mmCIF file of C-alpha atoms in Angstrom:
data_model
loop_
_atom_site.group_PDB
_atom_site.id
_atom_site.type_symbol
_atom_site.label_atom_id
_atom_site.label_comp_id
_atom_site.label_asym_id
_atom_site.label_seq_id
_atom_site.Cartn_x
_atom_site.Cartn_y
_atom_site.Cartn_z
ATOM 1 C CA MET A 1 0.081 -0.165 -0.113
ATOM 2 C CA LEU A 2 1.488 3.060 -1.019
ATOM 3 C CA LYS A 3 1.062 6.112 1.284
ATOM 4 C CA ILE A 4 0.670 9.654 0.077
ATOM 5 C CA ASP A 5 1.032 12.691 2.291
ATOM 6 C CA GLY A 6 -1.688 15.181 1.128
ATOM 7 C CA SER A 7 -0.044 18.130 2.829
ATOM 8 C CA TYR A 8 2.981 18.090 0.793
ATOM 9 C CA LEU A 9 4.059 21.344 -0.684
ATOM 10 C CA GLU A 10 0.823 22.878 -2.134
ATOM 11 C CA GLY A 11 -1.340 20.588 0.146
ATOM 12 C CA GLY A 12 -4.446 20.917 -2.094
ATOM 13 C CA GLY A 13 -6.714 18.812 -4.110
ATOM 14 C CA GLN A 14 -4.319 18.426 -6.956
ATOM 15 C CA ILE A 15 -2.580 15.391 -5.019
ATOM 16 C CA ILE A 16 -5.739 13.671 -4.687
ATOM 17 C CA ARG A 17 -6.468 14.021 -8.280
ATOM 18 C CA THR A 18 -2.949 12.970 -9.639
ATOM 19 C CA ALA A 19 -2.839 10.127 -6.994
ATOM 20 C CA ILE A 20 -5.991 8.581 -7.613
ATOM 21 C CA ALA A 21 -5.494 8.711 -11.406
ATOM 22 C CA LEU A 22 -2.119 7.163 -11.273
ATOM 23 C CA SER A 23 -3.230 4.711 -8.708
ATOM 24 C CA THR A 24 -5.795 3.420 -11.216
ATOM 25 C CA ILE A 25 -3.334 3.268 -14.243
ATOM 26 C CA THR A 26 -0.681 1.495 -12.183
ATOM 27 C CA ASN A 27 -3.097 -0.631 -10.445
ATOM 28 C CA THR A 28 -1.250 0.498 -6.996
ATOM 29 C CA PRO A 29 -3.423 0.729 -3.762
ATOM 30 C CA VAL A 30 -3.088 3.925 -2.067
ATOM 31 C CA THR A 31 -3.696 5.539 1.062
ATOM 32 C CA ILE A 32 -3.836 9.407 1.163
ATOM 33 C CA TYR A 33 -3.652 11.240 4.274
ATOM 34 C CA ASN A 34 -3.743 14.936 5.584
ATOM 35 C CA ILE A 35 -5.917 15.628 2.776
ATOM 36 C CA ARG A 36 -6.016 19.343 1.530
ATOM 37 C CA LYS A 37 -4.400 20.203 4.800
ATOM 38 C CA GLY A 38 -2.955 23.211 3.151
ATOM 39 C CA ARG A 39 -6.365 24.687 2.788
ATOM 40 C CA GLU A 40 -8.393 26.795 5.051
ATOM 41 C CA ARG A 41 -11.122 24.040 5.033
ATOM 42 C CA PRO A 42 -9.192 20.701 4.941
ATOM 43 C CA GLY A 43 -10.712 17.526 3.696
ATOM 44 C CA LEU A 44 -12.599 16.220 0.781
ATOM 45 C CA LYS A 45 -15.346 18.513 -0.614
ATOM 46 C CA PRO A 46 -18.118 17.536 -2.993
ATOM 47 C CA GLN A 47 -16.117 18.085 -6.026
ATOM 48 C CA HIS A 48 -13.291 15.948 -4.849
ATOM 49 C CA LEU A 49 -15.864 13.230 -3.494
ATOM 50 C CA GLU A 50 -17.667 12.941 -7.008
ATOM 51 C CA GLY A 51 -14.325 12.513 -8.848
ATOM 52 C CA ILE A 52 -13.119 9.892 -6.462
ATOM 53 C CA LYS A 53 -16.498 8.085 -6.680
ATOM 54 C CA ALA A 54 -16.719 8.242 -10.494
ATOM 55 C CA ALA A 55 -12.767 6.659 -10.510
ATOM 56 C CA ALA A 56 -13.861 4.072 -8.340
ATOM 57 C CA LYS A 57 -16.939 3.015 -10.544
ATOM 58 C CA ILE A 58 -14.448 3.149 -13.683
ATOM 59 C CA CYS A 59 -11.943 0.650 -12.041
ATOM 60 C CA GLN A 60 -14.369 -1.124 -9.705
ATOM 61 C CA ALA A 61 -12.018 -0.073 -6.690
ATOM 62 C CA GLU A 62 -12.547 -0.792 -2.977
ATOM 63 C CA LEU A 63 -12.806 2.600 -1.434
ATOM 64 C CA SER A 64 -13.018 3.731 2.314
ATOM 65 C CA GLY A 65 -13.039 7.308 3.745
ATOM 66 C CA ALA A 66 -14.886 8.833 0.877
ATOM 67 C CA GLN A 67 -16.890 11.161 2.895
ATOM 68 C CA LEU A 68 -17.410 14.912 3.129
ATOM 69 C CA ASP A 69 -14.519 16.727 4.887
ATOM 70 C CA SER A 70 -12.451 13.396 5.206
ATOM 71 C CA THR A 71 -8.778 13.695 5.714
ATOM 72 C CA ASP A 72 -7.991 10.134 5.045
ATOM 73 C CA LEU A 73 -8.711 8.003 2.030
ATOM 74 C CA THR A 74 -7.884 4.366 0.731
ATOM 75 C CA PHE A 75 -8.269 3.557 -2.713
ATOM 76 C CA ILE A 76 -7.602 -0.059 -4.201
ATOM 77 C CA PRO A 77 -8.218 -0.224 -8.025
ATOM 78 C CA GLN A 78 -9.091 -3.015 -9.975
ATOM 79 C CA LYS A 79 -9.509 -3.194 -13.938
ATOM 80 C CA ILE A 80 -10.334 -0.007 -15.879
ATOM 81 C CA SER A 81 -13.672 -0.045 -17.758
ATOM 82 C CA GLY A 82 -14.700 2.396 -20.336
ATOM 83 C CA GLY A 83 -18.271 3.151 -21.121
ATOM 84 C CA PHE A 84 -20.999 5.908 -20.034
ATOM 85 C CA TYR A 85 -20.664 7.570 -16.547
ATOM 86 C CA THR A 86 -22.745 10.465 -15.286
ATOM 87 C CA ILE A 87 -21.304 12.769 -12.533
ATOM 88 C CA ASP A 88 -23.418 15.656 -10.737
ATOM 89 C CA THR A 89 -21.522 17.725 -8.104
ATOM 90 C CA ARG A 90 -24.898 19.274 -7.128
ATOM 91 C CA THR A 91 -22.887 22.419 -6.469
ATOM 92 C CA ALA A 92 -20.524 24.747 -8.735
ATOM 93 C CA GLY A 93 -17.745 22.287 -8.289
ATOM 94 C CA ALA A 94 -15.342 22.564 -11.064
ATOM 95 C CA ILE A 95 -15.972 20.294 -14.035
ATOM 96 C CA THR A 96 -12.408 20.671 -15.274
ATOM 97 C CA LEU A 97 -10.833 19.594 -12.113
ATOM 98 C CA ILE A 98 -12.932 16.348 -12.297
ATOM 99 C CA LEU A 99 -11.556 16.018 -15.667
ATOM 100 C CA GLN A 100 -8.143 16.252 -14.405
ATOM 101 C CA LEU A 101 -8.678 12.878 -12.318
ATOM 102 C CA LEU A 102 -10.738 11.062 -14.996
ATOM 103 C CA ILE A 103 -8.918 11.841 -18.351
ATOM 104 C CA PRO A 104 -5.601 9.841 -17.590
ATOM 105 C CA ILE A 105 -7.642 7.132 -16.423
ATOM 106 C CA GLY A 106 -9.699 7.016 -19.678
ATOM 107 C CA ILE A 107 -6.481 6.737 -21.870
ATOM 108 C CA PHE A 108 -5.963 3.286 -20.466
ATOM 109 C CA ALA A 109 -9.571 2.137 -20.662
ATOM 110 C CA ASP A 110 -10.618 -0.988 -22.578
ATOM 111 C CA LYS A 111 -13.150 1.421 -24.908
ATOM 112 C CA THR A 112 -14.223 5.106 -25.137
ATOM 113 C CA LEU A 113 -14.865 6.564 -21.803
ATOM 114 C CA LYS A 114 -17.923 8.989 -21.931
ATOM 115 C CA LEU A 115 -18.212 11.460 -18.974
ATOM 116 C CA ASP A 116 -21.724 13.456 -18.585
ATOM 117 C CA ILE A 117 -20.626 16.027 -15.793
ATOM 118 C CA THR A 118 -22.769 18.533 -14.118
ATOM 119 C CA GLY A 119 -21.258 21.440 -12.167
ATOM 120 C CA GLY A 120 -19.229 24.665 -12.565
ATOM 121 C CA THR A 121 -17.702 25.524 -15.919
ATOM 122 C CA ALA A 122 -15.806 28.658 -14.841
ATOM 123 C CA VAL A 123 -15.461 29.064 -11.104
ATOM 124 C CA PRO A 124 -12.814 30.286 -8.876
ATOM 125 C CA TYR A 125 -9.442 28.507 -8.467
ATOM 126 C CA SER A 126 -9.845 26.246 -11.624
ATOM 127 C CA PRO A 127 -9.570 26.241 -15.465
ATOM 128 C CA ASN A 128 -12.674 27.407 -17.217
ATOM 129 C CA ILE A 129 -13.991 25.075 -19.817
ATOM 130 C CA LEU A 130 -12.977 27.093 -22.680
ATOM 131 C CA TYR A 131 -9.426 26.842 -21.397
ATOM 132 C CA PHE A 132 -10.046 23.225 -21.351
ATOM 133 C CA THR A 133 -10.892 22.825 -25.049
ATOM 134 C CA GLN A 134 -8.790 25.438 -26.469
ATOM 135 C CA VAL A 135 -5.474 24.889 -24.376
ATOM 136 C CA PHE A 136 -5.438 21.585 -22.509
ATOM 137 C CA CYS A 137 -7.036 19.433 -25.430
ATOM 138 C CA TYR A 138 -4.597 20.791 -27.640
ATOM 139 C CA TYR A 139 -1.326 19.543 -25.249
ATOM 140 C CA LEU A 140 -2.821 16.234 -24.754
ATOM 141 C CA ASN A 141 -3.618 15.835 -28.485
ATOM 142 C CA LYS A 142 0.115 16.358 -29.172
ATOM 143 C CA VAL A 143 0.953 13.454 -26.996
ATOM 144 C CA GLY A 144 -1.346 11.277 -28.805
ATOM 145 C CA ILE A 145 -4.556 11.631 -26.392
ATOM 146 C CA ASN A 146 -7.990 12.373 -28.471
ATOM 147 C CA ILE A 147 -10.555 14.042 -26.453
ATOM 148 C CA THR A 148 -13.863 15.724 -27.828
ATOM 149 C CA ALA A 149 -16.046 17.873 -25.659
ATOM 150 C CA GLU A 150 -19.531 19.135 -25.974
ATOM 151 C CA ILE A 151 -20.344 22.215 -23.602
ATOM 152 C CA LYS A 152 -24.421 21.891 -23.229
ATOM 153 C CA LYS A 153 -24.503 24.528 -20.775
ATOM 154 C CA HIS A 154 -22.243 27.163 -18.952
ATOM 155 C CA GLY A 155 -22.442 27.086 -14.810
ATOM 156 C CA PHE A 156 -21.104 29.634 -12.353
ATOM 157 C CA TYR A 157 -20.734 29.912 -8.618
ATOM 158 C CA PRO A 158 -22.720 29.466 -6.273
ATOM 159 C CA ARG A 159 -25.391 27.223 -8.008
ATOM 160 C CA GLY A 160 -23.282 25.665 -10.811
ATOM 161 C CA GLY A 161 -25.860 23.854 -13.360
ATOM 162 C CA GLY A 162 -23.340 23.794 -16.108
ATOM 163 C CA ASN A 163 -23.078 20.488 -18.294
ATOM 164 C CA VAL A 164 -20.314 19.081 -20.250
ATOM 165 C CA VAL A 165 -20.105 15.827 -22.046
ATOM 166 C CA VAL A 166 -16.471 14.552 -22.717
ATOM 167 C CA TYR A 167 -15.330 11.530 -24.902
ATOM 168 C CA VAL A 168 -11.925 10.113 -24.098
ATOM 169 C CA ASN A 169 -10.570 7.522 -26.422
ATOM 170 C CA PRO A 170 -7.890 4.919 -25.427
ATOM 171 C CA ASN A 171 -4.671 6.059 -27.272
ATOM 172 C CA ARG A 172 -1.127 5.319 -27.725
ATOM 173 C CA LEU A 173 1.088 7.570 -26.218
ATOM 174 C CA ILE A 174 3.726 9.511 -28.416
ATOM 175 C CA PRO A 175 6.674 11.678 -27.205
ATOM 176 C CA CYS A 176 6.580 15.381 -27.912
ATOM 177 C CA ASP A 177 8.743 18.204 -26.810
ATOM 178 C CA PHE A 178 7.388 21.725 -25.867
ATOM 179 C CA ASN A 179 10.624 23.243 -25.896
ATOM 180 C CA GLU A 180 10.149 26.358 -28.279
ATOM 181 C CA PRO A 181 6.788 27.870 -29.092
ATOM 182 C CA GLY A 182 7.759 28.957 -32.438
ATOM 183 C CA GLN A 183 6.188 32.126 -34.380
ATOM 184 C CA LEU A 184 2.841 33.436 -33.032
ATOM 185 C CA LYS A 185 0.058 32.825 -35.670
ATOM 186 C CA LYS A 186 -2.944 34.422 -34.134
ATOM 187 C CA VAL A 187 -4.531 35.635 -30.799
ATOM 188 C CA GLU A 188 -8.429 34.854 -29.919
ATOM 189 C CA VAL A 189 -10.432 36.506 -27.331
ATOM 190 C CA PHE A 190 -13.845 35.214 -25.924
ATOM 191 C CA ALA A 191 -16.060 36.298 -23.512
ATOM 192 C CA VAL A 192 -18.975 34.380 -22.022
ATOM 193 C CA CYS A 193 -21.672 35.922 -19.748
ATOM 194 C CA SER A 194 -24.960 35.047 -18.242
ATOM 195 C CA ASN A 195 -28.137 36.573 -19.695
ATOM 196 C CA HIS A 196 -28.491 38.164 -16.353
ATOM 197 C CA LEU A 197 -25.689 40.466 -17.287
ATOM 198 C CA LYS A 198 -26.935 41.363 -20.826
ATOM 199 C CA ASN A 199 -28.472 44.788 -20.119
ATOM 200 C CA ALA A 200 -25.436 45.634 -18.416
ATOM 201 C CA LYS A 201 -23.355 45.055 -21.608
ATOM 202 C CA VAL A 202 -20.810 43.118 -19.441
ATOM 203 C CA ALA A 203 -19.371 40.991 -22.173
ATOM 204 C CA GLU A 204 -18.805 43.924 -24.376
ATOM 205 C CA ARG A 205 -17.057 45.666 -21.571
ATOM 206 C CA LEU A 206 -14.798 42.681 -20.859
ATOM 207 C CA ILE A 207 -13.553 42.809 -24.514
ATOM 208 C CA MET A 208 -13.266 46.510 -24.452
ATOM 209 C CA GLY A 209 -10.845 46.421 -21.343
ATOM 210 C CA PHE A 210 -8.873 43.805 -23.422
ATOM 211 C CA GLN A 211 -8.805 45.990 -26.123
ATOM 212 C CA ASN A 212 -7.525 49.061 -24.396
ATOM 213 C CA VAL A 213 -4.256 46.842 -24.264
ATOM 214 C CA TYR A 214 -4.551 44.886 -27.492
ATOM 215 C CA ALA A 215 -6.622 46.526 -30.325
ATOM 216 C CA LYS A 216 -7.098 44.738 -33.890
ATOM 217 C CA ILE A 217 -7.352 41.308 -32.430
ATOM 218 C CA LYS A 218 -10.239 38.937 -33.223
ATOM 219 C CA THR A 219 -12.627 38.987 -30.463
ATOM 220 C CA LYS A 220 -16.267 37.280 -29.767
ATOM 221 C CA TYR A 221 -18.739 37.228 -27.052
ATOM 222 C CA GLN A 222 -21.881 35.448 -26.256
ATOM 223 C CA TYR A 223 -24.517 35.553 -23.633
ATOM 224 C CA VAL A 224 -26.076 32.246 -22.376
ATOM 225 C CA ASP A 225 -28.607 30.908 -19.882
ATOM 226 C CA THR A 226 -27.215 29.940 -16.509
ATOM 227 C CA ASP A 227 -28.609 29.168 -13.150
ATOM 228 C CA SER A 228 -26.303 31.857 -11.349
ATOM 229 C CA PRO A 229 -25.008 35.140 -13.019
ATOM 230 C CA GLY A 230 -21.350 34.959 -13.933
ATOM 231 C CA CYS A 231 -19.089 35.818 -16.598
ATOM 232 C CA PHE A 232 -15.376 35.191 -17.826
ATOM 233 C CA ILE A 233 -13.009 36.285 -20.699
ATOM 234 C CA GLN A 234 -10.512 33.922 -22.346
ATOM 235 C CA VAL A 235 -7.569 34.748 -24.307
ATOM 236 C CA CYS A 236 -5.717 32.092 -26.488
ATOM 237 C CA ALA A 237 -2.394 32.811 -28.097
ATOM 238 C CA PHE A 238 -1.752 30.266 -30.851
ATOM 239 C CA PHE A 239 1.997 29.535 -31.699
ATOM 240 C CA GLU A 240 3.464 27.131 -34.158
ATOM 241 C CA ASN A 241 4.119 24.778 -31.363
ATOM 242 C CA CYS A 242 1.991 25.744 -28.260
ATOM 243 C CA VAL A 243 -1.047 27.417 -27.095
ATOM 244 C CA LEU A 244 -0.810 30.024 -24.254
ATOM 245 C CA GLY A 245 -4.218 30.694 -22.307
ATOM 246 C CA PHE A 246 -5.176 33.536 -19.919
ATOM 247 C CA ASP A 247 -8.291 34.185 -18.466
ATOM 248 C CA GLY A 248 -10.292 36.620 -16.071
ATOM 249 C CA LEU A 249 -13.285 35.403 -13.947
ATOM 250 C CA GLY A 250 -15.896 37.952 -13.090
ATOM 251 C CA LYS A 251 -16.141 39.268 -9.654
ATOM 252 C CA LYS A 252 -18.959 41.280 -7.902
ATOM 253 C CA GLY A 253 -17.919 44.745 -7.417
ATOM 254 C CA LYS A 254 -14.963 44.581 -9.883
ATOM 255 C CA PRO A 255 -15.588 46.522 -13.306
ATOM 256 C CA ALA A 256 -15.533 44.163 -16.229
ATOM 257 C CA GLU A 257 -13.261 46.605 -18.056
ATOM 258 C CA GLU A 258 -10.670 45.844 -15.378
ATOM 259 C CA ILE A 259 -10.808 42.171 -15.732
ATOM 260 C CA GLY A 260 -10.315 42.518 -19.464
ATOM 261 C CA LYS A 261 -7.348 44.969 -19.189
ATOM 262 C CA ARG A 262 -5.711 42.679 -16.649
ATOM 263 C CA VAL A 263 -5.873 39.622 -19.030
ATOM 264 C CA GLY A 264 -4.681 41.867 -21.871
ATOM 265 C CA GLU A 265 -1.668 42.779 -19.646
ATOM 266 C CA LEU A 266 -0.930 38.912 -18.887
ATOM 267 C CA LEU A 267 -1.026 38.263 -22.594
ATOM 268 C CA LYS A 268 1.270 41.162 -23.421
ATOM 269 C CA SER A 269 3.806 40.212 -20.610
ATOM 270 C CA ALA A 270 3.829 36.504 -21.987
ATOM 271 C CA LEU A 271 4.480 37.510 -25.353
ATOM 272 C CA ASN A 272 7.825 39.119 -24.537
ATOM 273 C CA ASN A 273 9.402 35.609 -24.052
ATOM 274 C CA PRO A 274 6.815 32.998 -24.501
ATOM 275 C CA PRO A 275 7.182 29.673 -22.721
ATOM 276 C CA GLY A 276 6.261 26.165 -24.275
ATOM 277 C CA ALA A 277 3.269 26.048 -21.805
ATOM 278 C CA ASP A 278 1.817 28.728 -19.567
ATOM 279 C CA VAL A 279 2.247 28.294 -15.778
ATOM 280 C CA TYR A 280 -1.467 26.713 -15.624
ATOM 281 C CA MET A 281 -0.781 24.157 -18.305
ATOM 282 C CA LEU A 282 2.552 23.333 -16.826
ATOM 283 C CA ASP A 283 1.246 21.580 -13.939
ATOM 284 C CA GLN A 284 -1.641 19.848 -15.756
ATOM 285 C CA ILE A 285 0.670 18.406 -18.445
ATOM 286 C CA ILE A 286 3.315 16.826 -15.896
ATOM 287 C CA PRO A 287 1.115 13.599 -15.386
ATOM 288 C CA TYR A 288 0.835 13.082 -19.088
ATOM 289 C CA ILE A 289 4.418 13.692 -19.804
ATOM 290 C CA ALA A 290 5.339 11.262 -17.169
ATOM 291 C CA LEU A 291 3.139 8.617 -18.498
ATOM 292 C CA VAL A 292 4.567 9.040 -22.065
ATOM 293 C CA VAL A 293 8.162 8.874 -20.859
ATOM 294 C CA SER A 294 7.472 5.817 -18.590
ATOM 295 C CA THR A 295 5.539 4.169 -21.664
ATOM 296 C CA THR A 296 7.924 4.986 -24.498
ATOM 297 C CA GLY A 297 11.324 5.406 -22.704
ATOM 298 C CA SER A 298 11.861 8.759 -24.579
ATOM 299 C CA SER A 299 12.502 12.031 -22.748
ATOM 300 C CA ILE A 300 10.420 15.183 -22.863
ATOM 301 C CA LYS A 301 11.320 18.933 -22.616
ATOM 302 C CA ILE A 302 9.244 22.032 -21.734
ATOM 303 C CA LYS A 303 10.191 25.327 -21.812
ATOM 304 C CA TYR A 304 8.556 27.372 -18.650
ATOM 305 C CA SER A 305 8.275 30.809 -17.541
ATOM 306 C CA GLU A 306 7.367 30.131 -13.880
ATOM 307 C CA LEU A 307 7.580 27.025 -11.679
ATOM 308 C CA SER A 308 4.589 26.964 -9.421
ATOM 309 C CA MET A 309 4.162 25.183 -6.179
ATOM 310 C CA HIS A 310 1.394 23.252 -8.266
ATOM 311 C CA THR A 311 3.950 21.948 -10.674
ATOM 312 C CA GLN A 312 6.590 20.892 -7.973
ATOM 313 C CA THR A 313 3.718 19.286 -6.244
ATOM 314 C CA ASN A 314 2.679 17.345 -9.151
ATOM 315 C CA MET A 315 6.146 16.144 -10.103
ATOM 316 C CA TRP A 316 6.544 14.935 -6.547
ATOM 317 C CA VAL A 317 3.331 12.761 -6.486
ATOM 318 C CA VAL A 318 4.243 11.466 -10.331
ATOM 319 C CA LYS A 319 7.674 10.069 -8.927
ATOM 320 C CA GLN A 320 5.775 8.039 -6.139
ATOM 321 C CA PHE A 321 4.150 5.949 -8.937
ATOM 322 C CA LEU A 322 6.239 6.161 -12.090
ATOM 323 C CA PRO A 323 9.849 5.463 -12.888
ATOM 324 C CA VAL A 324 10.831 8.858 -14.006
ATOM 325 C CA GLU A 325 12.714 11.783 -12.931
ATOM 326 C CA PHE A 326 12.733 15.468 -13.496
ATOM 327 C CA GLU A 327 15.778 17.796 -14.228
ATOM 328 C CA ILE A 328 15.205 21.652 -13.796
ATOM 329 C CA HIS A 329 17.447 23.470 -16.177
ATOM 330 C CA GLN A 330 17.358 27.397 -16.264
ATOM 331 C CA ASP A 331 13.919 27.607 -18.210
ATOM 332 C CA VAL A 332 13.323 23.826 -19.193
ATOM 333 C CA ILE A 333 11.979 20.973 -17.520
ATOM 334 C CA GLU A 334 13.230 17.667 -18.658
ATOM 335 C CA CYS A 335 11.509 14.489 -17.811
ATOM 336 C CA ARG A 336 13.506 11.258 -18.256
ATOM 337 C CA LYS A 337 12.843 7.429 -17.381
ATOM 338 C CA LYS A 338 14.568 6.739 -14.331
ATOM 339 C CA ILE A 339 17.481 4.103 -14.979
#
C-alpha cells in the first residue's frame, strides 16, 4: 500500500487527483492522508468526492474514507472499464478539475470513456471550460490523446448547473517536446456572460478592457442561460508549437473593463518571452508527459516561465508512482525515465 502525504508542498486537491489517477493506471493501492491540509477548510469537498467516486466506478475500486471533510482515503483499484458515466456535483464544483482526475484513466480504458458531468464551467481556482477545450486538449492531442468535449450549458458559482459531455478515447501515447513555441500565428479573445448581465453589456465591456491593451485582435462574445449570474474572458495565443491561455473571471464589485485589461496585460507580458506552456498548463501536463516517458522511454522537454508550487507538487506525486525523474534547468523541465 503506497502512502501519500496530502499536505506535501501545495497541500491541495491536486495531490488527490493525480494520486488517484495514477493509482488506477498503475494498479497501485494507495492511502492518502492529511488531505488538503494546506487549505483553510481541509478534507474532501463535493467536487473531490464525485471525482473519486466516479474513478472508483470506472475501475471497480475498493474505497474507504470517501466522505465529506474526510482527511484520510484508501483506494484499491481493479480493472479500468470504459463506457458511459454521469457525474453531478450538485454544486458549482469545477468540471475541469474532475476531468483532471478522470481523463488519464480513460486513456487506459478498454473502450471509449464517455463522461456526462454537471457542475461549474467557470469557477474560482480552476481552469474554465474554454481553457480546457482550447489549451488543455491541444497539449493532450500533441502526445497522442484524443478528447472531444460538448459544452451543453455553462455554470457559475454558487449554483453551478453547467453541463459538459466529454469523450476520452484509449490511445497510444507519443513523445513530444514543448521546448520552443515558434512563431505567433494568431490571438483569439472570447467572453462568456450570463443573460442576467446582458443589459449591463458586461461581455462587451470585458472585450473593451482587453482592447485597451490589445486592439485589432479577433474577439467574440456570447450571452448564455445560466442558473447563477457570472462571466469570464478567455484569451488564447496560438503559436506554431504551443497555445498559451489567460483568463479573467467576473467578480462582484470589480468592473468588467478592469478584468479584461488585466488579461490583456498577462498576454502582453507572456509574449515578451513565450514559454512552451503557460504556468497553469505546466502543472496539468506533468502527469501526461510522465506517462509518455514511462511508456515510451523517450525524454520530454518543456520550456517554462514560472515553476509554480502546483507544478512542483505534481512532479513529486508522479514520482511516487512512475519510474521517472525531472531535471530543472534554467528555463526548461526535462522528464526522463529512471534507469
